[in-house]
């Protein structure tokens, strides 16, 4: 159907065709329901003619934004800039529908991103992953799980702990995100670096939660055919399903590069080594915050040390090896595979000590039997377990003996 034939359709006829298109995409039901209203905002608030003229213009991005800004300023009481970005996402998807139906030349649907000005300076953000009490509640999936995979659209999106938001003023810098996880006291393991960073406009920390959620929902991101919204839909907070949704992505990155070998950073020079790099800081890495910002002009020493790692080509893989979930190889059963091997912690004494302390504490009879059968020691079940007491990794004692 050509564009003129499309323009001749009534609102209901066009909506019926578009509905079929949406249901054939990897889009959540919530996004589809929003699309029925948001896509045709200019038609409803202005005119059918303006709606079609904007879609057909050669400078679509500029003309559509101007038309939406005018209509929303006159008719909406919400945050106009945020709504413009959200509605632009829906119009881009509708143009994709038109090109798929032959009504327009093929178009590339563009993501809703903040336009970043010329970069004047650099900034490194440490993003601490897989930590916090949120992950211990129920079957919660950490939002940062997306960071090491490509979305179904082939791009890398990054979630910045802990809320997924950031002040847009950081967009004036050239950002590199260093993704890490806690390895041991004062030591973090580097998982990857994300470069070519652009801040997604709905990740603006000044926006209300609802607007942030609607913005990322309109983006229609999916992983392995599962929308980002549905992926975290069953997460709970303090015992109940999360009522207040939020942004589930903060940045889009040109590339995510993993280390060739295991490398670490520490704020304690005495712990540094060949692949454990000492980072100069004023007060050490923050113990509570899950994100830390190192601007080259504000924290030059820390920035220099971190950047030396980032720029060392010998430490990093040559290319972005992250994959879409659908492209991951089929999992083969490994009889020697275990949880510690999966997370590459099978040689971490701290992890073993914590695990033993936890399991022996909740199953005291098991430890009592272990001590009797393996160590030939009789120990009561009212023993006390202490971690790192007097430089002893794991101290177990009862009224008669110490282990």
PDB file of C-alpha atoms in Angstrom, residues 1 40 75 110 180 189 197 201 219 241 256 269 308 320 334 341-342 361 363 368 399:
ATOM      1  CA  UNK A   1       0.000   0.000   0.000  1.00  0.00           C
ATOM      2  CA  UNK A  40      -1.378   9.423  16.946  1.00  0.00           C
ATOM      3  CA  UNK A  75      -2.170  20.606  25.599  1.00  0.00           C
ATOM      4  CA  UNK A 110      16.448   5.683  15.883  1.00  0.00           C
ATOM      5  CA  UNK A 180      33.303  -4.066  38.500  1.00  0.00           C
ATOM      6  CA  UNK A 189      37.350  -7.307  39.941  1.00  0.00           C
ATOM      7  CA  UNK A 197      28.766   6.268  25.939  1.00  0.00           C
ATOM      8  CA  UNK A 201      17.290  10.905  27.807  1.00  0.00           C
ATOM      9  CA  UNK A 219      12.210   2.234  23.628  1.00  0.00           C
ATOM     10  CA  UNK A 241       6.057  -6.662  43.782  1.00  0.00           C
ATOM     11  CA  UNK A 256      31.704  -3.223  25.672  1.00  0.00           C
ATOM     12  CA  UNK A 269      48.639  -0.005  47.855  1.00  0.00           C
ATOM     13  CA  UNK A 308      46.079   3.850  32.556  1.00  0.00           C
ATOM     14  CA  UNK A 320      33.456  -6.338  21.583  1.00  0.00           C
ATOM     15  CA  UNK A 334      29.469 -30.203  32.652  1.00  0.00           C
ATOM     16  CA  UNK A 341      33.127 -22.045  38.886  1.00  0.00           C
ATOM     17  CA  UNK A 342      30.432 -20.111  37.060  1.00  0.00           C
ATOM     18  CA  UNK A 361      25.519 -22.079  61.095  1.00  0.00           C
ATOM     19  CA  UNK A 363      22.921 -26.857  59.719  1.00  0.00           C
ATOM     20  CA  UNK A 368      29.019 -31.924  64.090  1.00  0.00           C
ATOM     21  CA  UNK A 399      32.996 -25.000  75.762  1.00  0.00           C
TER      22      UNK A 399
END
